[in-house]
Every structure is written in structure tokens, then in C-alpha cells.
CSV table of N, CA and C in Angstrom, one decimal:
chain,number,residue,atom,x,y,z
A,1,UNK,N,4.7,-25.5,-43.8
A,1,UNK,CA,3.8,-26.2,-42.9
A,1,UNK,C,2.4,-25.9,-43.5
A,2,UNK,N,2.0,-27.0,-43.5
A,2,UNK,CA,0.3,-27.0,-44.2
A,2,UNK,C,-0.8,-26.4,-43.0
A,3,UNK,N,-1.7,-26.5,-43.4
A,3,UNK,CA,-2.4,-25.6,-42.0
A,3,UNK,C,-2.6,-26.6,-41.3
A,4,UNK,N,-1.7,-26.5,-40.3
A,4,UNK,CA,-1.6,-27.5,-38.9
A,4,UNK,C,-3.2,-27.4,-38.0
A,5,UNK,N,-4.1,-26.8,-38.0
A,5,UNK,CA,-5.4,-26.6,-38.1
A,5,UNK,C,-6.2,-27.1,-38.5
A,6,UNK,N,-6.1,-27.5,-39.5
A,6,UNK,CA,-7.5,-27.7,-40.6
A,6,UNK,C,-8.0,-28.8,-39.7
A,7,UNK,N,-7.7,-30.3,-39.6
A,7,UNK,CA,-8.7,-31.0,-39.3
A,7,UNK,C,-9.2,-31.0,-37.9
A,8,UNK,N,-8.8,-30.1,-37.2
A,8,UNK,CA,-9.1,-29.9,-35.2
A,8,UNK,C,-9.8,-29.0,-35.1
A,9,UNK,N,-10.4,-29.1,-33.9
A,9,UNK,CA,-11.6,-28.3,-33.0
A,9,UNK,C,-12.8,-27.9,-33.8
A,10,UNK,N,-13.2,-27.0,-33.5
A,10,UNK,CA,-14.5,-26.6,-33.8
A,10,UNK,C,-14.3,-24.8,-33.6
A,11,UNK,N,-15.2,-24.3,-34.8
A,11,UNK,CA,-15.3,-22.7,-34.6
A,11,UNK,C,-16.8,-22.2,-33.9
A,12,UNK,N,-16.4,-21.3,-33.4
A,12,UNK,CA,-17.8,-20.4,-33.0
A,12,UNK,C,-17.2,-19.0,-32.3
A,13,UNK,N,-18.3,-18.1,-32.9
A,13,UNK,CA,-17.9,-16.9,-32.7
A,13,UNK,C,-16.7,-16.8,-33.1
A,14,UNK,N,-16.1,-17.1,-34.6
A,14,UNK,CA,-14.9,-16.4,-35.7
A,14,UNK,C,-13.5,-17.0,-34.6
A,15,UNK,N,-13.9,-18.1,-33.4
A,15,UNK,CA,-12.5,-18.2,-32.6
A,15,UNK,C,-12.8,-20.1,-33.1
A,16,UNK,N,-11.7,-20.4,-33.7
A,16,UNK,CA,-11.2,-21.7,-33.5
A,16,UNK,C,-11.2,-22.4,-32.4
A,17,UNK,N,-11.6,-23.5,-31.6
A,17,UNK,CA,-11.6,-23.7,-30.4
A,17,UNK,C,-10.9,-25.5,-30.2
A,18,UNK,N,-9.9,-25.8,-29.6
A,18,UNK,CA,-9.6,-27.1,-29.8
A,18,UNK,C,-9.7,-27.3,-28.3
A,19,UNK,N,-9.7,-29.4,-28.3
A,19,UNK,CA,-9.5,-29.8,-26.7
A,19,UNK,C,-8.5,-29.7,-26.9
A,20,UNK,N,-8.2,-29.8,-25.1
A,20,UNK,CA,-6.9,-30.3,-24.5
A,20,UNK,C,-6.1,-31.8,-25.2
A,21,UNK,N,-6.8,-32.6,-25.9
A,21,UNK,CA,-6.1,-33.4,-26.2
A,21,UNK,C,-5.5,-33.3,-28.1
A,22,UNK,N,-6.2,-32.4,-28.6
A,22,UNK,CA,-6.1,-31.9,-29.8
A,22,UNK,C,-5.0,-30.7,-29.6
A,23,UNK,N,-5.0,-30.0,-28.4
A,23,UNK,CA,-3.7,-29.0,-28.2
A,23,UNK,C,-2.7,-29.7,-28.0
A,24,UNK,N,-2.4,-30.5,-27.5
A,24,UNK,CA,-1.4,-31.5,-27.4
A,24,UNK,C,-0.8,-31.9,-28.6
A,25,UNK,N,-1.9,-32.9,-28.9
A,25,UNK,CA,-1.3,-32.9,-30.7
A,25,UNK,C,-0.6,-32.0,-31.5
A,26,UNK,N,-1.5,-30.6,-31.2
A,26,UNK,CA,-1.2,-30.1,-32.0
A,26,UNK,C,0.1,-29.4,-31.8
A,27,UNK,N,0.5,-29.5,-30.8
A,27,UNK,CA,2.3,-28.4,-30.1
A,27,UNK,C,2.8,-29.6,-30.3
A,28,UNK,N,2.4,-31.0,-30.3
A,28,UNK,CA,3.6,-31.8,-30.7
A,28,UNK,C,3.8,-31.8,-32.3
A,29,UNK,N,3.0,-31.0,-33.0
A,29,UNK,CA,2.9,-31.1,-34.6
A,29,UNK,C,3.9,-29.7,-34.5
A,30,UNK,N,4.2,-28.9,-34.0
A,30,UNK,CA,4.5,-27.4,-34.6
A,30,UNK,C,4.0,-26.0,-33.8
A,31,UNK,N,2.9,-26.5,-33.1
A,31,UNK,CA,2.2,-25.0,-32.9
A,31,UNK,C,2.7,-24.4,-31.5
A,32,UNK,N,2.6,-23.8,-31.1
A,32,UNK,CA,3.1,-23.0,-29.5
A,32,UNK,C,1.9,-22.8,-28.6
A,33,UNK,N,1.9,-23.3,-27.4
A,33,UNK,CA,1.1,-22.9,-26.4
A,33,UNK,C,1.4,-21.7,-26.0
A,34,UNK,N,0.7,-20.8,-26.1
A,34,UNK,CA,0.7,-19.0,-25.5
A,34,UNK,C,-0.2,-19.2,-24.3
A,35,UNK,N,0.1,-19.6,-23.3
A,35,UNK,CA,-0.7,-19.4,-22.2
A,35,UNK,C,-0.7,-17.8,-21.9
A,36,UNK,N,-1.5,-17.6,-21.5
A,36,UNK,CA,-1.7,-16.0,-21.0
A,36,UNK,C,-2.3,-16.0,-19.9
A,37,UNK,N,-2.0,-16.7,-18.6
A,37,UNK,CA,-2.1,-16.7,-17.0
A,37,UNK,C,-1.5,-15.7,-16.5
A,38,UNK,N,-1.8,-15.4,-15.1
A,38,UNK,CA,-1.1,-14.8,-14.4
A,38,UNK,C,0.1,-15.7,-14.1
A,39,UNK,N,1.3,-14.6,-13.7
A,39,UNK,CA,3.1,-15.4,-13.3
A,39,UNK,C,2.6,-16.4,-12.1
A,40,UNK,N,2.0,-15.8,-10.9
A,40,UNK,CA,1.5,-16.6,-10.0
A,40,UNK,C,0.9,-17.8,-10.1
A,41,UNK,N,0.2,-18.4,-11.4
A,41,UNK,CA,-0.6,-19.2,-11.2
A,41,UNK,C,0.0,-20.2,-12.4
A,42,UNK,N,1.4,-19.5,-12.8
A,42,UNK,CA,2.0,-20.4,-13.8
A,42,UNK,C,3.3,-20.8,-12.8
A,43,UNK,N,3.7,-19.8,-12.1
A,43,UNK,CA,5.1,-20.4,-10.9
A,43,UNK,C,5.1,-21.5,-10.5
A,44,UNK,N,3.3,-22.2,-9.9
A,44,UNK,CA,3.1,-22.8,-9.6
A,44,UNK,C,3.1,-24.5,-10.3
A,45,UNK,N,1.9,-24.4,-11.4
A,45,UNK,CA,1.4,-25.4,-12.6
A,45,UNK,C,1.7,-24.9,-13.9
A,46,UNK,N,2.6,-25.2,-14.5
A,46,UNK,CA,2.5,-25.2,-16.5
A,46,UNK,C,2.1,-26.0,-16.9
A,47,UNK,N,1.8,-26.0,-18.3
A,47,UNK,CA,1.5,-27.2,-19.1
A,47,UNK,C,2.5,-27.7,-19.7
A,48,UNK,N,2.4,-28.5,-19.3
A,48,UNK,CA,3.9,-29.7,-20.3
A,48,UNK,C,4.4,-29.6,-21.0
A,49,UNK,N,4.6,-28.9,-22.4
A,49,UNK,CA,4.8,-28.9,-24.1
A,49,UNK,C,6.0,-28.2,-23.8
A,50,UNK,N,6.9,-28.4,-24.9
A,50,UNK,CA,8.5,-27.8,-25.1
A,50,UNK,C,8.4,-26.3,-25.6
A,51,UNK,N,6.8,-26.6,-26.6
A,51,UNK,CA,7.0,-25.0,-27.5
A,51,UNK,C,5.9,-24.1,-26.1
A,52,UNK,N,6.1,-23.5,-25.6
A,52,UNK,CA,4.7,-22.9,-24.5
A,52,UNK,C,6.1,-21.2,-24.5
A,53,UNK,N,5.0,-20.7,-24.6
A,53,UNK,CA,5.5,-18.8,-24.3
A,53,UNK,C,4.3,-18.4,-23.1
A,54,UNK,N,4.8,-17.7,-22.2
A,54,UNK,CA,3.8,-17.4,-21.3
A,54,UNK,C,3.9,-15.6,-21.4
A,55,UNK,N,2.6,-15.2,-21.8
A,55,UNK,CA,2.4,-14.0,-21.8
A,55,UNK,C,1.6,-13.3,-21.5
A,56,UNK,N,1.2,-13.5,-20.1
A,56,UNK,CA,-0.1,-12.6,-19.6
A,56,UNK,C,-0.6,-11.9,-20.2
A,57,UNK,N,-2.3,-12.4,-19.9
A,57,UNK,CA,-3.6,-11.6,-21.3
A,57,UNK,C,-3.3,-9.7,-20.7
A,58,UNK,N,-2.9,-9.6,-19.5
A,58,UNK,CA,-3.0,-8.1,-19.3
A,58,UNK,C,-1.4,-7.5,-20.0
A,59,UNK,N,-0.6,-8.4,-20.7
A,59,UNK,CA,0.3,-7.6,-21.0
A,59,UNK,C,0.9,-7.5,-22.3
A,60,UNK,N,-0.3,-8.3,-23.0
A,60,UNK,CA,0.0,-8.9,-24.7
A,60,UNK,C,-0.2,-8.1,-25.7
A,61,UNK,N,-1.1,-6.2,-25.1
A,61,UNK,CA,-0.7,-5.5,-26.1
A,61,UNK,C,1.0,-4.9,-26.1
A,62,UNK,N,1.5,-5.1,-24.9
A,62,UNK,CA,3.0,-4.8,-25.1
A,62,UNK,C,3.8,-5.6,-25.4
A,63,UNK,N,3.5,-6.8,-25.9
A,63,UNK,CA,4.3,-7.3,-26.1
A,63,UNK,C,4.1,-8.3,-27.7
A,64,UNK,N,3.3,-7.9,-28.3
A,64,UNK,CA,2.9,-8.9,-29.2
A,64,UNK,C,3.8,-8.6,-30.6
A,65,UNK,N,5.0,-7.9,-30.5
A,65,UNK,CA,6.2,-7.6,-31.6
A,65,UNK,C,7.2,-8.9,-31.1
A,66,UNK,N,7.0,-9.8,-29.9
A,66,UNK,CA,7.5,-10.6,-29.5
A,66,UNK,C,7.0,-12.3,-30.3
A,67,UNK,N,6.1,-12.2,-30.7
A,67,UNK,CA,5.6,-13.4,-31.3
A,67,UNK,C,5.5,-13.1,-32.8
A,68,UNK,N,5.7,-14.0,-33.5
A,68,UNK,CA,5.8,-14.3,-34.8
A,68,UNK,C,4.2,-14.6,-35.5
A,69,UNK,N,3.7,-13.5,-36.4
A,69,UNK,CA,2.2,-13.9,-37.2
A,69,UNK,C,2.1,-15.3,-37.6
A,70,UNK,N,3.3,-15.5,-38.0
A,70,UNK,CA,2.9,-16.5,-39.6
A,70,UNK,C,3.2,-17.9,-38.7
A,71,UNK,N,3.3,-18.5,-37.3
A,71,UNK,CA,3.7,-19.4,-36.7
A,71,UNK,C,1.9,-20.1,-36.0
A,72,UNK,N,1.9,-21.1,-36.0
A,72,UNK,CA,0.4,-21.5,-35.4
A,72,UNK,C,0.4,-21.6,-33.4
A,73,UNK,N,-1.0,-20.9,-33.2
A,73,UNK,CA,-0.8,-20.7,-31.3
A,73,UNK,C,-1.4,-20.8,-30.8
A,74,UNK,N,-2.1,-22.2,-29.9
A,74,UNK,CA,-3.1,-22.2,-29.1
A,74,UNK,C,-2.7,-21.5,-28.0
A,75,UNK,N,-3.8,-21.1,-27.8
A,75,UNK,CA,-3.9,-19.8,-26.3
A,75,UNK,C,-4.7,-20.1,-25.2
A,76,UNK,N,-3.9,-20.4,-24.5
A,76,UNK,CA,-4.6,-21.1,-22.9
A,76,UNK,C,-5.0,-20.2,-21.6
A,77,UNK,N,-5.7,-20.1,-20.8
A,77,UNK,CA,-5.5,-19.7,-19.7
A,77,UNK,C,-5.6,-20.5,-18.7
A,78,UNK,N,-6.7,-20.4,-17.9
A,78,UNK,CA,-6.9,-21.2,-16.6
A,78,UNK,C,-8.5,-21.9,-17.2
A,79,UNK,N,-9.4,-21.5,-17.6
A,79,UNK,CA,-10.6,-22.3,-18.1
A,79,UNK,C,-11.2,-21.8,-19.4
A,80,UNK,N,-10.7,-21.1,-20.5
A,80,UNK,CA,-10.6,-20.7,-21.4
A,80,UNK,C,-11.3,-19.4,-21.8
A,81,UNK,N,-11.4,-18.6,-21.1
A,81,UNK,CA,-12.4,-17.3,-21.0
A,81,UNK,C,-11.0,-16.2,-21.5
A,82,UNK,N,-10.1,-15.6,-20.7
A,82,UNK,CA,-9.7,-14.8,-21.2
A,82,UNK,C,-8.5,-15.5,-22.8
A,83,UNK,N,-8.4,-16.4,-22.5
A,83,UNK,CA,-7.9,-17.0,-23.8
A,83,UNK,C,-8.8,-16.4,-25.0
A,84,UNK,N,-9.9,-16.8,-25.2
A,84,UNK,CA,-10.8,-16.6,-26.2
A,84,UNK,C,-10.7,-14.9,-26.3
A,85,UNK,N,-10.4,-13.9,-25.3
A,85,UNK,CA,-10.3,-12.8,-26.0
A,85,UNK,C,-8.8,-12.6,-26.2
A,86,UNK,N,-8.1,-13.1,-26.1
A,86,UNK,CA,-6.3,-13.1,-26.7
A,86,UNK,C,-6.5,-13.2,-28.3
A,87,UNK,N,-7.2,-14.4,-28.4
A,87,UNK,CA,-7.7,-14.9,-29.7
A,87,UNK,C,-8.4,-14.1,-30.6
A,88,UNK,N,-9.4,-13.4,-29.5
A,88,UNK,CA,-9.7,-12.1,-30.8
A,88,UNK,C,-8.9,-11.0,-30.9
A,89,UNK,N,-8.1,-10.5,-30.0
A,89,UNK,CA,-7.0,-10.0,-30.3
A,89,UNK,C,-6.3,-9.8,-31.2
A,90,UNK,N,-5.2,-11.4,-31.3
A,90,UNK,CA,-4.2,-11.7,-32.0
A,90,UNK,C,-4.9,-11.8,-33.9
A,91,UNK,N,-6.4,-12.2,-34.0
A,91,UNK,CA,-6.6,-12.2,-35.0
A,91,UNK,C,-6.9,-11.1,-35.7
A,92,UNK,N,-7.0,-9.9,-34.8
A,92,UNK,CA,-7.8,-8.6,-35.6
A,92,UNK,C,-6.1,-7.8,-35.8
A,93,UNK,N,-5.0,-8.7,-35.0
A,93,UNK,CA,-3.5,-7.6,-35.2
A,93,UNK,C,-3.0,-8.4,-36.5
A,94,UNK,N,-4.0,-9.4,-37.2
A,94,UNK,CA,-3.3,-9.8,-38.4
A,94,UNK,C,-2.7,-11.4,-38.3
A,95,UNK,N,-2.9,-12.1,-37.2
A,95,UNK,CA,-2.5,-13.3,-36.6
A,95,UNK,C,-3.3,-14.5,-37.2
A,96,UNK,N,-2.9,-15.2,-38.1
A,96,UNK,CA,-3.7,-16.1,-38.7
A,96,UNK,C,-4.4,-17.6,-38.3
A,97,UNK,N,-3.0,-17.7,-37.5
A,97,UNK,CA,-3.4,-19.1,-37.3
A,97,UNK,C,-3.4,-19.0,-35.3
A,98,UNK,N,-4.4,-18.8,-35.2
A,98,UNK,CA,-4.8,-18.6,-33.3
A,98,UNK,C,-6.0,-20.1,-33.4
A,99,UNK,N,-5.5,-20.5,-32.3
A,99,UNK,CA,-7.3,-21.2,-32.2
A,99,UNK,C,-7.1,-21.6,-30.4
A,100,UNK,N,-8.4,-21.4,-29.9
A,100,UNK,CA,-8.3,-21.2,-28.4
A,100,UNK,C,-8.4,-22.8,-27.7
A,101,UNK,N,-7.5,-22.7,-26.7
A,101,UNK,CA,-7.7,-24.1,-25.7
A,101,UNK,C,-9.1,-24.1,-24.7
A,102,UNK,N,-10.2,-25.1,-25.6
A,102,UNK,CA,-11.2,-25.1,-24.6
A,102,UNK,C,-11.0,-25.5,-23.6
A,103,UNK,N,-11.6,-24.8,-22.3
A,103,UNK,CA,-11.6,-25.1,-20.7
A,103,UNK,C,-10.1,-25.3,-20.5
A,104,UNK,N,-9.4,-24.9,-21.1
A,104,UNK,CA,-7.9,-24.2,-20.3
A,104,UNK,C,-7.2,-25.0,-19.4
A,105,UNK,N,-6.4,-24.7,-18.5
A,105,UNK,CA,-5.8,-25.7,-17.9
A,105,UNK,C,-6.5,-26.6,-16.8
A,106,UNK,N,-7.8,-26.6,-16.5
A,106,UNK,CA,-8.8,-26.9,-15.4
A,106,UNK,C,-9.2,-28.0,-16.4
A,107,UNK,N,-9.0,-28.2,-17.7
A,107,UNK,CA,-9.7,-29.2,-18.9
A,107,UNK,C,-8.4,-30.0,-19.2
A,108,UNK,N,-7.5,-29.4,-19.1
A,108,UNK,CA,-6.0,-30.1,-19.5
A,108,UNK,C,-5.8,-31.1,-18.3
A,109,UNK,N,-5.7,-30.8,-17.4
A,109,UNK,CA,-5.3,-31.3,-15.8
A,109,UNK,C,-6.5,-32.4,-15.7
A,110,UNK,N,-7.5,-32.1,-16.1
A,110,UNK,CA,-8.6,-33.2,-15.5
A,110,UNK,C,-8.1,-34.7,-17.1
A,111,UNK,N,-7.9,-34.4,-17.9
A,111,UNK,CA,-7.9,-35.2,-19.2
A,111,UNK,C,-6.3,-36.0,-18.5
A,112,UNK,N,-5.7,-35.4,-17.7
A,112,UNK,CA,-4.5,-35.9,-17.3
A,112,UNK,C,-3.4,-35.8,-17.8
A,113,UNK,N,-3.1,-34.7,-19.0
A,113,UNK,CA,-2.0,-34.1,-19.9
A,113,UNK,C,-0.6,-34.0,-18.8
A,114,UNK,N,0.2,-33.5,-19.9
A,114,UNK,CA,1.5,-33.0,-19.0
A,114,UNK,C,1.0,-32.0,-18.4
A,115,UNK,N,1.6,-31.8,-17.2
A,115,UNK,CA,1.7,-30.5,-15.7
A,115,UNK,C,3.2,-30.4,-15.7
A,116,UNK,N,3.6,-29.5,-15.2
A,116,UNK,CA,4.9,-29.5,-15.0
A,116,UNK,C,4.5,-28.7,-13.3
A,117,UNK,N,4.9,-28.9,-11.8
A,117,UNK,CA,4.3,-28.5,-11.2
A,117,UNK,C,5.7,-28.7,-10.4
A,118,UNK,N,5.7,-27.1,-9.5
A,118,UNK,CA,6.8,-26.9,-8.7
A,118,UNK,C,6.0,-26.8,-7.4
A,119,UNK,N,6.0,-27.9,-6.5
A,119,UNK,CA,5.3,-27.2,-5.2
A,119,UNK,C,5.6,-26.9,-4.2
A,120,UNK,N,7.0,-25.7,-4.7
A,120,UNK,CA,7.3,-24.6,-4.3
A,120,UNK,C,6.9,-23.0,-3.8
A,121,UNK,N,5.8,-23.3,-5.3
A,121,UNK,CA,5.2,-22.6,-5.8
A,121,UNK,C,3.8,-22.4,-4.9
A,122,UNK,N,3.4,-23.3,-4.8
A,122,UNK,CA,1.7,-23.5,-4.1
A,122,UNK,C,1.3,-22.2,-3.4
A,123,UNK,N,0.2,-21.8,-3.9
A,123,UNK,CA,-0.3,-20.8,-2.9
A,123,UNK,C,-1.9,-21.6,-2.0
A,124,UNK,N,-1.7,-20.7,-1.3
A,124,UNK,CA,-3.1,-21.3,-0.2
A,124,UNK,C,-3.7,-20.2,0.5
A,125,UNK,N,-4.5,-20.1,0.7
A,125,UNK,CA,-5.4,-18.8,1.7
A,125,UNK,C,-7.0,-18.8,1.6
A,126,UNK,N,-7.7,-18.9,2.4
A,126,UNK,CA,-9.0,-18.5,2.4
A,126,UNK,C,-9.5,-17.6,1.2
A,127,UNK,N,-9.3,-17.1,0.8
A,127,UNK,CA,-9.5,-16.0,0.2
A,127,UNK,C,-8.6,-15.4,-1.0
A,128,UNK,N,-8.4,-14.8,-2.2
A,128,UNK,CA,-7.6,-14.4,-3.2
A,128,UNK,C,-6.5,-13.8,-1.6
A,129,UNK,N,-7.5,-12.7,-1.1
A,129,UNK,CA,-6.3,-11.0,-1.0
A,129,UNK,C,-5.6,-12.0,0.1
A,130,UNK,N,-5.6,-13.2,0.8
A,130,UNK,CA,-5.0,-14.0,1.9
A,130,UNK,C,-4.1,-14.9,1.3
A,131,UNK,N,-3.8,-14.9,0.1
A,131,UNK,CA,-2.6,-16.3,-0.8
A,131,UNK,C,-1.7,-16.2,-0.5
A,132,UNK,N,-0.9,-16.9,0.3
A,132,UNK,CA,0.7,-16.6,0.1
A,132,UNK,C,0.9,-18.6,-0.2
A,133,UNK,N,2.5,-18.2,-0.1
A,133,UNK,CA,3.0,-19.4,-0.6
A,133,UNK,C,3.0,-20.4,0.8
A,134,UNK,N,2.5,-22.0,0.2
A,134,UNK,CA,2.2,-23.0,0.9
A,134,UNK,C,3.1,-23.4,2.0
A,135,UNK,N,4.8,-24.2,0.7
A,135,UNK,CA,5.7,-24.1,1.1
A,135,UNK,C,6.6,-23.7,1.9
A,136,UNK,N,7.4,-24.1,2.6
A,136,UNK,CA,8.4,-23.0,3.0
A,136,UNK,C,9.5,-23.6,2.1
A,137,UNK,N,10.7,-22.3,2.0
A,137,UNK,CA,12.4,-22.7,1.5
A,137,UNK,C,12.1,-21.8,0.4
């Protein structure tokens, strides 16, 4: 694979940065969506693509013997903030081809991409520490 990269997004601050409609392209070209959300807020909404690994940004120093260097990985979160430091992450453990999903799935969802949405899942509460699930069953 040639560098599935080259002609998408834009760099700043040493992180590669693509839209939501260029991530798309680009997992339909080869590359893997690594979202790194919380399980909670992925139970709920994923992003559409066949190649997607979900690996929470709090738990990707344990687990990053699990992903392959030499493979290409946009990194999503919810609006692209802790993505962008996955990204400096994965690049300083030797990871070549990372480039970050600008505005994350709040940029994906509004552009109207695939969702994959169980609303089973739904949480709702006033408040974070008040969330439980929407649904009943």
C-alpha cells in the first residue's frame, strides 16, 4: 500500500488531521478507525466502517502490542481532543501512519456518515453522575 495518506487532511502541531468525510474514504481505502471513547458512549453510537478497533484513550498504553505499526489509523473520539493525544502517542511508540479525525464523532454525525446506533444503549440524566440507561429490556 502506497501511503494511503498523502493526498488528505491537513498537518498542525506534527498530527495529521482529516474530515469526517476523508476518514471515510479513507477506511474504505484500507485504514482502521481506532476510536478511543469511552465503552459507554460507544454501547450506545459507533461509527459505521467495517475496519473500527475501539480502544479507550485511558487504556491504550496497555494495550497498544494489540495494533499493528506498519497498518494506517484514524483516531476518533467524541470531538477530536483526546484523539489528537492518542496520536501523539502512537507516533512517538513508532506508529507511522496515525492521522487524527477532526471534530470526532459530533463532526461525523452532523456530515451524516454511517452511525451504527443501538437505542438500547441510550443514556439520559441531568447530569454525568445521574446517566443511566434510557431504555428499558
Amino acid at each position: 500500500m502506497s501511503d494511503l495518506f498523502k493526498n488528505f487532511g491537513f498537518t498542525s502541531g506534527g498530527i495529521k488531521n482529516v474530515s469526517p468525510h476523508e476518514a471515510l474514504q479513507l477506511c474504505m481505502n484500507g485504514a482502521v478507525l481506532l476510536d478511543v471513547r469511552h465503552e459507554e458512549l460507544v454501547a450506545f453510537k459507533h461509527f459505521g466502517v467495517e475496519n473500527y478497533i475501539l480502544l479507550p484513550s485511558f487504556d491504550i498504553d496497555k494495550h497498544l502490542d494489540e495494533l499493528i505499526p506498519d497498518l494506517y489509523y484514524v483516531v476518533a473520539d467524541s470531538v477530536g481532543i483526546h484523539s489528537k493525544e492518542v496520536c501523539k502517542l502512537l507516533l512517538e511508540k513508532g506508529f507511522r501512519h496515525v492521522a487524527n479525525l477532526a471534530g470526532g464523532m459530533v463532526e461525523w454525525e452532523r456530515d451524516g456518515l454511517p452511525v451504527d446506533v443501538d437505542v438500547k444503549e441510550r443514556l439520559s440524566g441531568s447530569c454525568t453522575c445521574q446517566l443511566k440507561k434510557r431504555e428499558k429490556g
